[in-house]
Coordinates of C-alpha atoms and ligand atoms in Angstrom, one line a residue:
M1 CA 5.9 -17.5 -37.8
A2 CA 5.9 -14.5 -35.7
Y3 CA 2.6 -13.4 -34.3
N4 CA 2.0 -10.1 -35.9
G5 CA -0.8 -8.8 -33.8
K6 CA -3.2 -8.6 -36.7
N7 CA -5.4 -11.5 -35.6
K8 CA -8.5 -11.6 -37.7
N9 CA -10.1 -14.4 -35.8
S10 CA -13.6 -13.7 -34.8
K11 CA -14.2 -14.2 -31.1
N12 CA -16.1 -17.4 -31.8
N13 CA -12.8 -19.0 -32.6
R14 CA -11.3 -18.2 -29.3
V15 CA -11.4 -20.7 -26.5
S16 CA -12.6 -19.7 -23.0
N17 CA -10.1 -19.6 -20.2
I18 CA -12.4 -21.0 -17.6
P19 CA -12.4 -24.7 -17.5
V20 CA -15.9 -26.2 -16.9
N21 CA -15.5 -27.8 -13.5
K22 CA -18.6 -29.1 -12.0
N23 CA -16.8 -30.1 -8.8
A24 CA -15.6 -26.7 -8.0
N25 CA -18.2 -26.3 -5.2
K26 CA -16.1 -25.0 -2.4
N27 CA -18.3 -26.4 0.4
D28 CA -17.5 -29.9 -0.7
Y29 CA -14.0 -29.5 0.4
N30 CA -14.3 -28.4 4.0
K31 CA -14.5 -32.0 5.2
V32 CA -12.8 -34.5 7.4
N33 CA -11.5 -37.3 5.3
G34 CA -9.7 -40.2 7.0
G35 CA -8.5 -38.2 10.0
V36 CA -7.5 -35.2 7.8
F37 CA -9.4 -32.0 7.7
V38 CA -9.3 -30.9 4.1
Y39 CA -10.3 -27.3 3.6
T40 CA -10.2 -24.6 1.0
G41 CA -10.3 -21.3 2.8
N42 CA -12.8 -19.2 4.7
I43 CA -14.2 -21.3 7.5
S44 CA -15.8 -20.0 10.7
V45 CA -15.6 -21.4 14.2
S46 CA -19.1 -22.8 14.0
Q47 CA -18.5 -24.5 10.7
L48 CA -15.2 -26.0 11.9
S49 CA -16.9 -27.1 15.1
K50 CA -19.5 -29.0 13.0
E51 CA -16.9 -30.6 10.8
L52 CA -14.6 -31.7 13.6
N53 CA -17.5 -32.6 15.8
V54 CA -16.2 -30.5 18.7
P55 CA -18.4 -28.1 20.5
A56 CA -17.8 -24.5 19.4
T57 CA -17.4 -23.4 23.0
N58 CA -14.5 -25.8 23.4
I59 CA -12.8 -24.2 20.4
I60 CA -13.4 -20.7 21.6
K61 CA -12.1 -21.6 25.0
F62 CA -9.1 -23.4 23.5
L63 CA -8.2 -20.2 21.6
F64 CA -9.0 -18.0 24.5
L65 CA -6.5 -19.8 26.6
K66 CA -4.0 -19.2 23.8
G67 CA -4.7 -15.5 24.1
K68 CA -7.0 -15.3 21.1
M69 CA -10.5 -14.0 21.3
V70 CA -12.8 -15.2 18.5
T71 CA -16.5 -15.2 17.9
L72 CA -18.7 -18.0 16.6
N73 CA -19.0 -16.6 13.1
Q74 CA -15.5 -15.3 12.8
N75 CA -13.5 -16.8 10.0
L76 CA -10.3 -18.5 11.1
D77 CA -6.9 -18.1 9.5
D78 CA -4.8 -21.0 8.4
E79 CA -2.7 -20.9 11.5
L80 CA -5.7 -21.1 13.8
I81 CA -7.3 -23.8 11.8
G82 CA -4.1 -25.8 12.0
E83 CA -3.8 -25.4 15.8
I84 CA -7.4 -26.4 16.4
C85 CA -7.1 -29.5 14.2
L86 CA -4.0 -30.6 16.0
E87 CA -5.6 -30.0 19.3
Y88 CA -8.5 -32.2 18.5
G89 CA -6.4 -35.0 16.9
Y90 CA -6.9 -34.2 13.2
D91 CA -4.3 -33.6 10.5
F92 CA -5.1 -30.8 8.2
K93 CA -4.6 -29.9 4.6
K94 CA -5.5 -26.8 2.6
E95 CA -6.5 -27.3 -0.9
K96 CA -6.5 -24.7 -3.5
V97 CA -9.7 -24.5 -5.4
V98 CA -9.1 -23.0 -8.7
S99 CA -12.4 -21.7 -10.0
E100 CA -13.6 -18.8 -12.1
E101 CA -13.4 -16.5 -9.1
N102 CA -9.7 -16.7 -8.6
F103 CA -8.6 -16.9 -12.2
E104 CA -5.2 -15.6 -11.2
E105 CA -4.5 -19.1 -10.0
L106 CA -5.4 -20.8 -13.2
E107 CA -2.5 -22.5 -14.8
I108 CA -3.2 -22.3 -18.5
V109 CA -1.2 -24.8 -20.5
D110 CA -1.6 -24.4 -24.2
D111 CA -1.1 -27.1 -26.6
A112 CA 2.3 -26.5 -28.3
K113 CA 0.5 -26.5 -31.7
H114 CA -1.5 -23.5 -30.7
L115 CA 1.4 -21.4 -29.6
K116 CA 2.7 -18.5 -31.6
E117 CA 5.7 -16.4 -31.1
R118 CA 4.9 -13.2 -29.2
P119 CA 6.8 -9.9 -28.7
P120 CA 9.1 -9.7 -25.7
I121 CA 8.1 -7.4 -22.9
V122 CA 11.0 -5.2 -21.7
T123 CA 11.5 -3.1 -18.6
I124 CA 14.3 -0.5 -18.3
M125 CA 16.0 -0.2 -14.9
G126 CA 19.1 1.4 -13.5
H127 CA 20.5 4.0 -11.2
V128 CA 19.0 7.5 -11.1
D129 CA 20.3 9.8 -13.7
H130 CA 22.0 7.0 -15.7
G131 CA 19.6 7.7 -18.6
K132 CA 16.5 5.5 -18.3
T133 CA 14.1 8.2 -19.3
T134 CA 16.3 9.4 -22.1
L135 CA 16.6 5.9 -23.4
I136 CA 12.8 5.3 -23.2
D137 CA 12.3 8.5 -25.1
T138 CA 14.9 7.8 -27.7
I139 CA 13.6 4.3 -28.4
R140 CA 10.0 5.6 -28.6
N141 CA 11.0 8.3 -31.0
S142 CA 13.4 6.3 -33.1
N143 CA 12.4 5.7 -36.8
I144 CA 8.8 6.3 -36.3
V145 CA 7.0 4.6 -39.1
A146 CA 5.1 6.8 -41.5
T147 CA 1.6 6.1 -40.2
E148 CA 2.7 7.0 -36.7
A149 CA 4.5 10.1 -37.6
G150 CA 2.9 13.2 -36.2
A151 CA 0.6 11.1 -34.1
I152 CA 0.0 12.4 -30.6
T153 CA 1.0 9.8 -28.2
Q154 CA -0.8 9.1 -25.0
A155 CA 1.0 7.9 -21.9
I156 CA -0.5 4.5 -21.2
G157 CA 2.5 3.0 -19.4
A158 CA 3.8 0.9 -22.2
Y159 CA 4.4 1.1 -26.0
Q160 CA 5.4 -1.1 -28.8
K161 CA 8.3 -0.6 -31.2
E162 CA 8.8 -2.4 -34.4
I163 CA 12.3 -3.4 -35.6
K164 CA 13.1 -5.6 -38.5
G165 CA 9.4 -6.5 -38.8
K166 CA 9.2 -7.7 -35.2
K167 CA 7.6 -6.0 -32.2
I168 CA 9.1 -5.2 -28.8
T169 CA 6.8 -4.1 -26.0
F170 CA 8.4 -1.6 -23.6
I171 CA 7.0 -0.9 -20.2
D172 CA 7.8 2.8 -20.0
T173 CA 7.7 3.5 -16.3
P174 CA 11.4 3.8 -15.6
G175 CA 13.0 2.5 -12.4
H176 CA 12.2 -0.1 -9.9
E177 CA 8.8 1.2 -8.9
A178 CA 6.8 -0.3 -11.7
F179 CA 8.8 -3.5 -11.6
T180 CA 8.8 -4.0 -7.8
Q181 CA 5.2 -2.9 -7.4
M182 CA 4.1 -5.4 -9.9
R183 CA 6.2 -8.1 -8.4
S184 CA 4.9 -7.3 -5.0
R185 CA 1.4 -7.9 -6.3
G186 CA 2.5 -11.2 -7.7
A187 CA 2.4 -10.0 -11.3
S188 CA 5.2 -10.8 -13.5
V189 CA 5.0 -9.2 -16.9
T190 CA 8.6 -8.6 -17.8
D191 CA 10.6 -10.9 -20.1
I192 CA 13.8 -8.9 -20.3
V193 CA 15.3 -6.2 -18.2
I194 CA 17.6 -3.6 -19.7
I195 CA 19.9 -2.3 -17.0
V196 CA 21.3 1.1 -17.9
V197 CA 24.7 2.0 -16.4
A198 CA 26.3 5.3 -17.1
A199 CA 29.8 4.9 -18.4
D200 CA 31.0 7.9 -16.5
D201 CA 29.5 6.8 -13.2
G202 CA 29.7 3.1 -13.1
V203 CA 27.8 0.6 -10.9
M204 CA 25.8 2.4 -8.2
P205 CA 23.5 1.2 -5.5
Q206 CA 20.4 1.2 -7.6
T207 CA 22.3 -0.6 -10.3
R208 CA 22.9 -3.4 -7.9
E209 CA 19.3 -3.3 -6.7
A210 CA 18.1 -3.6 -10.3
I211 CA 20.3 -6.6 -10.9
D212 CA 19.1 -8.2 -7.7
H213 CA 15.4 -7.7 -8.7
A214 CA 16.0 -9.1 -12.1
K215 CA 17.8 -12.1 -10.8
A216 CA 15.2 -12.7 -8.1
A217 CA 12.5 -12.6 -10.8
K218 CA 14.7 -14.8 -13.0
V219 CA 14.4 -12.4 -15.8
P220 CA 17.4 -12.2 -18.2
I221 CA 19.4 -9.0 -18.3
I222 CA 20.9 -6.9 -21.0
I223 CA 23.4 -4.3 -19.9
A224 CA 23.2 -1.0 -21.7
I225 CA 26.4 1.1 -20.9
N226 CA 25.1 4.5 -21.6
K227 CA 26.6 8.0 -22.1
I228 CA 29.6 6.6 -24.1
D229 CA 29.7 10.0 -25.7
K230 CA 30.8 11.6 -22.5
P231 CA 34.5 12.5 -22.0
G232 CA 34.7 10.6 -18.7
A233 CA 33.2 7.4 -20.2
D234 CA 35.0 4.2 -19.2
T235 CA 33.2 1.2 -20.4
D236 CA 35.9 -1.2 -19.3
R237 CA 35.6 -0.1 -15.8
V238 CA 31.8 -0.7 -15.9
K239 CA 32.4 -4.2 -17.2
Q240 CA 34.8 -5.0 -14.5
E241 CA 32.6 -3.6 -11.8
L242 CA 29.7 -5.7 -13.1
M243 CA 31.9 -8.8 -13.2
T244 CA 32.2 -8.6 -9.4
L245 CA 28.4 -9.0 -9.4
N246 CA 28.6 -12.0 -11.7
I247 CA 27.4 -10.1 -14.7
V248 CA 30.0 -11.1 -17.2
A249 CA 30.2 -9.9 -20.8
E250 CA 30.6 -12.3 -23.6
E251 CA 34.0 -11.0 -24.4
Y252 CA 35.1 -12.0 -20.9
G253 CA 33.7 -15.5 -21.3
G254 CA 30.3 -14.7 -19.8
D255 CA 26.9 -14.8 -21.3
T256 CA 25.4 -11.4 -20.6
I257 CA 24.8 -9.1 -23.6
F258 CA 26.4 -5.7 -23.2
C259 CA 25.6 -2.8 -25.5
E260 CA 27.4 0.5 -25.6
I261 CA 25.0 3.3 -26.2
S262 CA 24.3 7.0 -26.0
A263 CA 20.7 7.5 -25.3
K264 CA 21.1 11.2 -25.8
K265 CA 23.0 11.1 -29.1
N266 CA 21.1 8.0 -30.4
I267 CA 24.2 5.8 -30.7
G268 CA 23.9 2.0 -30.5
I269 CA 20.1 2.1 -30.0
E270 CA 19.3 -0.1 -32.9
E271 CA 21.9 -2.6 -31.9
L272 CA 20.4 -2.7 -28.4
L273 CA 17.0 -3.4 -29.9
E274 CA 18.4 -6.1 -32.1
N275 CA 20.0 -7.7 -29.1
V276 CA 16.7 -7.6 -27.3
L277 CA 15.2 -9.6 -30.2
V278 CA 18.1 -12.1 -30.0
L279 CA 17.6 -12.6 -26.3
A280 CA 13.8 -12.9 -26.9
E281 CA 14.3 -15.6 -29.5
M282 CA 16.5 -17.6 -27.2
Q283 CA 13.7 -17.5 -24.6
E284 CA 11.2 -18.7 -27.2
L285 CA 8.4 -16.5 -25.9
K286 CA 5.1 -17.8 -27.0
A287 CA 1.4 -17.4 -26.4
N288 CA -1.9 -18.7 -27.8
P289 CA -3.7 -15.9 -29.7
N290 CA -6.8 -18.1 -30.1
R291 CA -8.1 -17.8 -26.6
Y292 CA -9.9 -15.1 -24.7
A293 CA -7.4 -12.5 -23.4
M294 CA -5.8 -12.6 -20.0
G295 CA -3.1 -10.4 -18.6
T296 CA -2.2 -7.6 -16.2
V297 CA -3.3 -4.1 -15.5
L298 CA -0.3 -1.7 -16.0
E299 CA -1.9 1.5 -15.1
A300 CA -5.4 2.7 -14.2
K301 CA -7.0 6.0 -13.5
L302 CA -10.3 7.8 -13.4
D303 CA -10.6 9.9 -16.5
K304 CA -13.0 12.9 -16.1
G305 CA -14.6 12.3 -19.5
E306 CA -14.2 8.6 -20.1
G307 CA -14.5 7.1 -16.6
A308 CA -12.4 4.2 -15.5
K309 CA -9.5 4.0 -17.9
A310 CA -6.9 1.2 -17.7
T311 CA -3.9 0.0 -19.6
L312 CA -4.0 -3.7 -20.0
L313 CA -1.1 -5.8 -21.1
V314 CA -2.4 -8.8 -22.9
Q315 CA -0.2 -11.7 -21.9
N316 CA -2.1 -14.6 -23.5
G317 CA -5.0 -14.8 -25.9
T318 CA -6.5 -12.0 -27.8
L319 CA -8.6 -9.1 -26.6
N320 CA -11.3 -7.9 -28.9
A321 CA -12.9 -4.5 -28.7
S322 CA -16.4 -5.3 -27.2
D323 CA -15.2 -8.2 -25.1
F324 CA -16.4 -8.4 -21.5
V325 CA -13.5 -8.3 -19.1
V326 CA -13.2 -8.8 -15.4
V327 CA -10.4 -6.9 -13.8
G328 CA -9.7 -7.2 -10.1
A329 CA -13.3 -7.1 -8.8
A330 CA -14.6 -4.8 -11.5
Y331 CA -16.0 -5.8 -14.9
G332 CA -17.2 -4.1 -18.0
R333 CA -17.5 -4.2 -21.7
V334 CA -14.5 -2.8 -23.5
R335 CA -16.1 0.3 -25.0
K336 CA -13.0 1.5 -26.7
M337 CA -9.5 0.1 -27.1
T338 CA -6.6 2.3 -28.1
N339 CA -2.9 2.1 -28.5
E340 CA -0.2 4.6 -27.4
Y341 CA -0.9 6.6 -30.5
R342 CA -4.6 6.9 -29.7
A343 CA -5.4 4.7 -32.7
E344 CA -8.4 2.5 -32.1
L345 CA -7.8 -1.2 -32.2
K346 CA -10.2 -3.9 -32.9
V347 CA -8.0 -6.7 -31.7
A348 CA -5.0 -6.9 -29.4
G349 CA -2.9 -10.0 -29.4
P350 CA -0.3 -11.3 -26.9
S351 CA 2.2 -8.7 -25.5
T352 CA 0.0 -5.8 -26.7
P353 CA -0.6 -3.0 -24.3
V354 CA -3.9 -1.3 -24.8
A355 CA -5.8 1.5 -23.0
I356 CA -9.4 0.5 -22.5
I357 CA -12.5 2.3 -21.2
G358 CA -15.7 0.7 -20.1
L359 CA -14.9 -0.8 -16.7
T360 CA -17.3 -0.1 -13.9
E361 CA -14.5 0.6 -11.5
V362 CA -10.9 1.7 -11.6
P363 CA -8.7 -1.4 -11.2
V364 CA -5.4 -1.5 -9.4
A365 CA -2.1 -1.7 -11.3
G366 CA -0.8 -5.3 -11.0
D367 CA -4.3 -6.7 -11.0
K368 CA -5.0 -9.6 -13.4
F369 CA -7.7 -9.4 -16.0
M370 CA -9.6 -11.9 -18.0
A371 CA -11.9 -11.6 -21.0
F372 CA -15.2 -13.5 -21.2
P373 CA -17.6 -14.1 -24.0
T374 CA -20.8 -13.0 -22.2
E375 CA -21.7 -10.1 -20.0
K376 CA -23.5 -12.5 -17.6
Q377 CA -20.4 -14.5 -17.0
A378 CA -18.2 -11.5 -16.5
R379 CA -20.7 -9.9 -14.1
E380 CA -21.3 -13.0 -12.0
I381 CA -17.6 -13.6 -11.7
A382 CA -16.9 -10.0 -10.8
E383 CA -19.6 -10.1 -8.1
K384 CA -18.1 -13.3 -6.6
R385 CA -14.7 -11.7 -6.6
K386 CA -16.0 -8.6 -5.0
L387 CA -17.5 -10.6 -2.1
A388 CA -14.4 -12.7 -1.7
K389 CA -12.3 -9.6 -1.6
A390 CA -14.4 -7.9 1.0
Q391 CA -14.4 -11.1 3.0
D392 CA -10.6 -11.3 2.7
E393 CA -10.2 -7.7 3.9
L394 CA -12.4 -8.4 6.9
N395 CA -10.4 -11.5 7.7
K396 CA -7.2 -9.5 7.6
K397 CA -8.4 -7.8 10.8
T398 CA -6.8 -10.4 13.1
P399 CA -8.6 -10.9 16.4
G400 CA -7.0 -8.8 19.2
T401 CA -5.1 -10.9 21.6
L402 CA -5.3 -10.6 25.3
E403 CA -1.6 -9.8 25.4
D404 CA -2.3 -6.9 23.0
L405 CA -5.1 -5.6 25.1
Y406 CA -2.9 -5.8 28.2
N407 CA -0.1 -3.9 26.5
R408 CA -2.5 -1.3 25.3
I409 CA -3.7 -0.6 28.7
H410 CA -0.3 -0.5 30.1
E411 CA 1.3 1.5 27.4
G412 CA -1.1 4.3 27.7
E413 CA -3.6 3.0 25.1
I414 CA -2.2 2.4 21.7
Q415 CA -4.9 3.6 19.3
E416 CA -5.3 2.7 15.8
I417 CA -7.0 4.7 13.1
N418 CA -8.3 2.5 10.2
V419 CA -8.5 4.4 7.0
I420 CA -9.6 3.6 3.4
I421 CA -8.2 5.8 0.7
R422 CA -9.8 6.5 -2.6
A423 CA -8.0 8.7 -5.1
D424 CA -8.3 9.7 -8.7
N425 CA -5.5 7.4 -9.7
Q426 CA -3.4 4.7 -8.2
G427 CA -0.3 6.9 -8.0
S428 CA -2.0 9.5 -5.8
A429 CA -3.7 6.7 -3.7
E430 CA -0.2 5.4 -3.0
A431 CA 1.1 8.9 -2.3
V432 CA -1.7 9.6 0.2
K433 CA -1.1 6.3 1.8
G434 CA 2.6 7.0 2.1
A435 CA 2.0 10.5 3.5
L436 CA -0.5 9.1 6.1
Q437 CA 1.9 6.4 7.1
N438 CA 4.6 8.9 7.6
I439 CA 2.7 10.9 10.2
Q440 CA 4.4 10.2 13.5
V441 CA 2.2 10.6 16.5
E442 CA 3.2 8.6 19.5
G443 CA 0.6 6.2 20.6
V444 CA -1.5 6.3 17.5
R445 CA -1.1 4.2 14.4
I446 CA -2.6 4.6 11.0
N447 CA -3.8 1.4 9.5
V448 CA -4.5 1.7 5.8
L449 CA -7.1 -1.0 4.9
R450 CA -7.0 -0.2 1.2
A451 CA -5.7 2.5 -1.0
T452 CA -7.1 2.4 -4.5
A453 CA -8.1 4.5 -7.5
G454 CA -11.7 5.3 -8.3
A455 CA -14.9 6.5 -6.8
I456 CA -15.9 5.5 -3.3
T457 CA -18.0 2.3 -3.6
E458 CA -20.6 0.7 -1.4
T459 CA -18.2 -2.0 -0.5
D460 CA -15.8 0.7 0.8
V461 CA -18.6 2.1 3.0
L462 CA -19.4 -1.4 4.3
L463 CA -15.8 -2.2 5.0
A464 CA -15.4 1.2 6.8
S465 CA -18.5 0.5 8.8
T466 CA -17.4 -2.9 10.0
S467 CA -13.9 -1.8 10.7
S468 CA -14.7 1.6 12.1
A469 CA -12.6 3.2 9.4
I470 CA -12.6 6.7 8.0
I471 CA -12.8 7.1 4.2
F472 CA -10.5 9.6 2.7
G473 CA -11.3 10.8 -0.8
F474 CA -8.6 12.5 -2.8
N475 CA -9.6 14.4 -5.9
I476 CA -12.9 12.6 -6.0
R477 CA -16.4 13.3 -4.9
P478 CA -18.8 10.6 -3.7
D479 CA -22.2 10.5 -5.4
A480 CA -25.4 11.1 -3.5
L481 CA -26.1 7.4 -3.1
I482 CA -22.8 6.8 -1.4
R483 CA -23.2 9.8 0.8
K484 CA -26.5 8.4 1.9
K485 CA -25.1 5.0 2.5
A486 CA -22.3 6.5 4.5
E487 CA -24.7 8.4 6.6
E488 CA -26.7 5.3 7.3
E489 CA -23.7 3.4 8.3
K490 CA -22.3 6.3 10.2
V491 CA -19.1 6.2 8.2
E492 CA -17.2 9.4 7.9
I493 CA -16.0 10.5 4.5
R494 CA -13.4 13.2 4.3
L495 CA -12.6 14.8 1.0
H496 CA -9.4 16.6 0.0
T497 CA -7.6 17.8 -3.0
I498 CA -4.3 18.7 -1.4
I499 CA -2.3 16.0 0.3
Y500 CA -0.8 18.4 2.8
H501 CA -4.3 19.4 4.0
L502 CA -5.3 15.9 4.4
T503 CA -2.2 14.9 6.4
E504 CA -2.6 18.0 8.5
E505 CA -6.2 17.1 9.3
V506 CA -5.3 13.5 10.2
E507 CA -2.4 14.6 12.3
A508 CA -4.7 16.9 14.3
A509 CA -7.2 14.2 14.7
M510 CA -4.5 11.8 15.8
K511 CA -3.4 14.3 18.4
G512 CA -6.9 14.9 19.5
M513 CA -7.6 11.3 20.0
L514 CA -4.9 11.0 22.6
K515 CA -5.6 11.9 26.1
P516 CA -3.5 15.0 26.5
T517 CA -0.4 14.4 28.5
Y518 CA 0.9 17.1 30.9
R519 CA 4.2 18.0 32.1
E520 CA 5.0 19.9 35.3
Q521 CA 6.5 23.3 34.9
V522 CA 7.8 25.1 38.0
T523 CA 6.9 28.8 37.9
G524 CA 9.0 29.9 40.9
Q525 CA 9.9 29.5 44.6
A526 CA 9.3 31.6 47.6
E527 CA 10.9 31.2 51.0
I528 CA 8.8 31.6 54.2
R529 CA 10.6 34.3 56.2
K530 CA 8.0 34.9 58.8
V531 CA 4.8 33.0 59.9
I532 CA 2.0 35.4 60.7
V533 CA -1.0 34.0 62.6
A534 CA -4.3 35.6 61.7
S535 CA -7.2 34.6 63.7
R536 CA -9.7 33.9 61.0
I537 CA -7.4 32.8 58.2
G538 CA -4.8 30.7 60.1
K539 CA -1.1 30.8 59.3
I540 CA 0.1 33.2 56.6
G541 CA 3.5 32.8 55.2
G542 CA 5.3 36.1 55.0
S543 CA 7.6 35.2 52.1
M544 CA 10.2 36.4 49.6
V545 CA 10.0 35.1 46.1
T546 CA 13.5 33.9 45.5
N547 CA 13.1 32.9 41.9
G548 CA 10.5 33.0 39.1
V549 CA 7.0 34.0 40.0
I550 CA 4.4 32.7 42.4
K551 CA 0.9 32.7 41.1
R552 CA -2.3 32.7 43.0
D553 CA -4.4 29.5 42.6
S554 CA -1.4 27.7 41.2
L555 CA -0.4 24.3 42.3
C556 CA 2.3 24.2 44.9
R557 CA 4.3 22.0 47.1
L558 CA 5.9 22.8 50.4
L559 CA 9.5 21.8 50.9
R560 CA 11.2 21.5 54.2
D561 CA 14.9 20.7 54.2
G562 CA 14.4 19.5 50.6
V563 CA 11.6 17.2 51.4
V564 CA 8.1 17.5 50.1
I565 CA 5.9 18.0 53.1
Y566 CA 2.7 18.9 51.4
E567 CA 1.2 19.2 47.9
G568 CA -1.7 21.5 47.3
K569 CA -2.7 24.8 46.0
I570 CA -1.9 28.4 46.8
S571 CA -5.2 29.8 48.0
S572 CA -4.4 33.4 48.7
L573 CA -1.6 35.7 47.6
K574 CA -1.2 39.2 48.9
R575 CA 1.2 42.1 48.4
F576 CA 0.8 44.2 51.5
Q577 CA -3.0 44.3 52.0
N578 CA -3.9 43.7 48.4
D579 CA -4.7 40.5 46.6
A580 CA -2.1 39.8 43.9
K581 CA -2.4 37.6 40.9
E582 CA 1.2 36.9 40.9
V583 CA 4.3 38.1 42.6
A584 CA 7.7 38.2 40.9
E585 CA 11.2 37.4 42.0
N586 CA 12.7 39.6 44.8
F587 CA 9.3 40.8 46.0
E588 CA 7.7 40.0 49.3
C589 CA 4.3 38.5 49.7
G590 CA 2.0 36.8 52.0
L591 CA 0.5 33.5 51.0
T592 CA -1.6 30.7 52.3
I593 CA -1.9 27.1 51.2
E594 CA -5.3 25.6 50.8
N595 CA -6.1 23.1 53.6
F596 CA -2.6 23.4 55.1
N597 CA -1.7 25.3 58.2
D598 CA 1.6 23.8 59.3
I599 CA 3.9 26.3 57.7
K600 CA 7.2 27.1 59.3
E601 CA 10.0 29.7 58.8
G602 CA 12.5 28.5 56.3
D603 CA 10.0 26.4 54.4
I604 CA 10.1 26.7 50.6
V605 CA 6.9 27.0 48.6
E606 CA 7.3 25.9 45.1
G607 CA 4.7 27.0 42.7
Y608 CA 4.1 24.9 39.5
E609 CA 1.7 24.4 36.7
M610 CA 0.7 21.5 34.5
V611 CA 1.2 22.3 30.9
E612 CA -0.1 20.2 28.1
V613 CA 2.6 18.5 26.1
K614 CA 1.9 19.1 22.4
K615 CA 2.1 15.8 20.6
Ligands
GDP701 P1 17.1 8.6 -15.4 O1 17.1 9.3 -14.0 O2 17.9 7.3 -15.3 O3 15.8 8.5 -16.1 O4 18.1 9.6 -16.3 P2 17.7 10.6 -17.4 O5 17.3 10.0 -18.6 O6 16.8 11.7 -16.8 O7 19.1 11.3 -17.7 C1 19.8 12.0 -16.7 C2 20.7 13.0 -17.4 O8 21.7 12.3 -18.1 C3 20.0 13.9 -18.3 O9 20.5 15.2 -18.1 C4 20.2 13.4 -19.7 O10 20.2 14.3 -20.7 C5 21.6 12.8 -19.5 N1 21.9 11.7 -20.4 C6 21.1 10.6 -20.6 N2 21.7 9.8 -21.5 C7 22.8 10.4 -21.9 C8 23.8 10.1 -22.9 O11 23.8 9.1 -23.5 N3 24.9 11.0 -23.0 C9 24.9 12.1 -22.3 N4 26.0 12.9 -22.5 N5 24.0 12.5 -21.4 C10 23.0 11.6 -21.2

């Protein structure tokens, strides 16, 4: 029987997702066992020294000789742990500890008898302008059932459609972004990819990309040949082009479902949806509605009125309004749960996207979430995850190597600006990050430690403090507490509402950070025609400015037969008896050079200035 999303189970019937594992004490694992150092993660030099029974100074020295500088309490990465173990005659093995803190790693295997069919989750991809958005809209608006009619929809990043009594969940962000971003965060939410190909345009670069992404993710594809209403439509050509990419229609002996549609004229849409159901059935998509919900964040933002608002896609289990959820490192009680029509839901079963409010922080799209029966459990797990996350971020700062240091000095000091970005939603956080990373200033690099949605937190300030980072807030204001904390930690918080202003400021800062570089600019040359000896002054060069200008107090060099004899400064410059600030081409002048008296007829005095090179 299909799971219809109307789960009436009270939460007491749901099983918890966290296995009770009394042995999940991490510290038990960092141990030598029969010549093998078995570890689970974060381990510092001093801890490792104890376990391997090797003085810490030996380890530090060993790493130093390899060009790595570490301190006693610094956590080591896997590579270094491995190198150290081998150096001191131990084998090593990293063990994954799956505990409540890293519930992403939990592999939940439901008993087959608890599994129920669930709606397929579909993403629409394809080349730009081939009709993804139009298709999403057409599907969304097609045969809206009575209760939904007239309802104002809210963009929550996904929606469900019912056809023939069965639901389909559509992720409604078109294009690769959503898909690839999710995948890059290790989240896989899609069961089926619809690839839209315009019949009048055929296979284009992004069509190929979309196919590659889907194949890499092992997600089955349905091809929707769109715009068949257009005069230039040539569906056969599209099929043949796709054949060269090993996407073969059933009529040609392949097994890919092809649908010919017009998203704009609403032709073939129902068939397309039916085919999605056919493919879904073949995949036997199932989940267990009788456990606490777990799934992925599709979208998240800070809502002015409602606070942190996130769209969660329930992938397994059932989410009840009033459940406690942990998302990323945030937690909270679901205060309100709505669907894409703003209708309040009490329960959301597998494959249901819901917008929730009640989280203490704005999570990141792609984050996993899990629901818990009690607030205590949710809070404790969130706290642990927050700590682990901060630790991870610190660990990411790899120790500078000697080689690095050497290069820095020799390459005119490469400088790095660490930044933390906080914005009103994940989209603008990414945009700010992208804009900052696009700033090209030689010798300075922007290193974005994190770019997330939501208010600036204490963890941000602490991270900024330990990594000398600047915090940029975009469309957000930190509260008094955070301001105070930042002051204490001497962390700079810069606030902006216009990306352009932000990048301008950063660019200026980046330029300012550099020691200015100067370039020589010749102002002009004068030829010494006559050497006049003055008793008190010494030798004065009676000269003719042959090109450009000669300026008093400017730097100069004296050339004799093309060879630089002296470099110095023009100390006096006169036109007849009067001091001159500068003398132009084809005028005569008398000049002296500071601390240099050996001028001769025929010498050339070249005046030059050092001008700052604008970075
Ligand atoms: P996207 O970039 O893939 O999201 O493409 P859009 O949905 O924005 O569509 C690009 C253009 O193609 C728009 O002008 C649409 O009106 C048009 N279009 C989309 N589907 C069809 C179709 O089935 N027939 C025709 N004639 N035009 C279409």
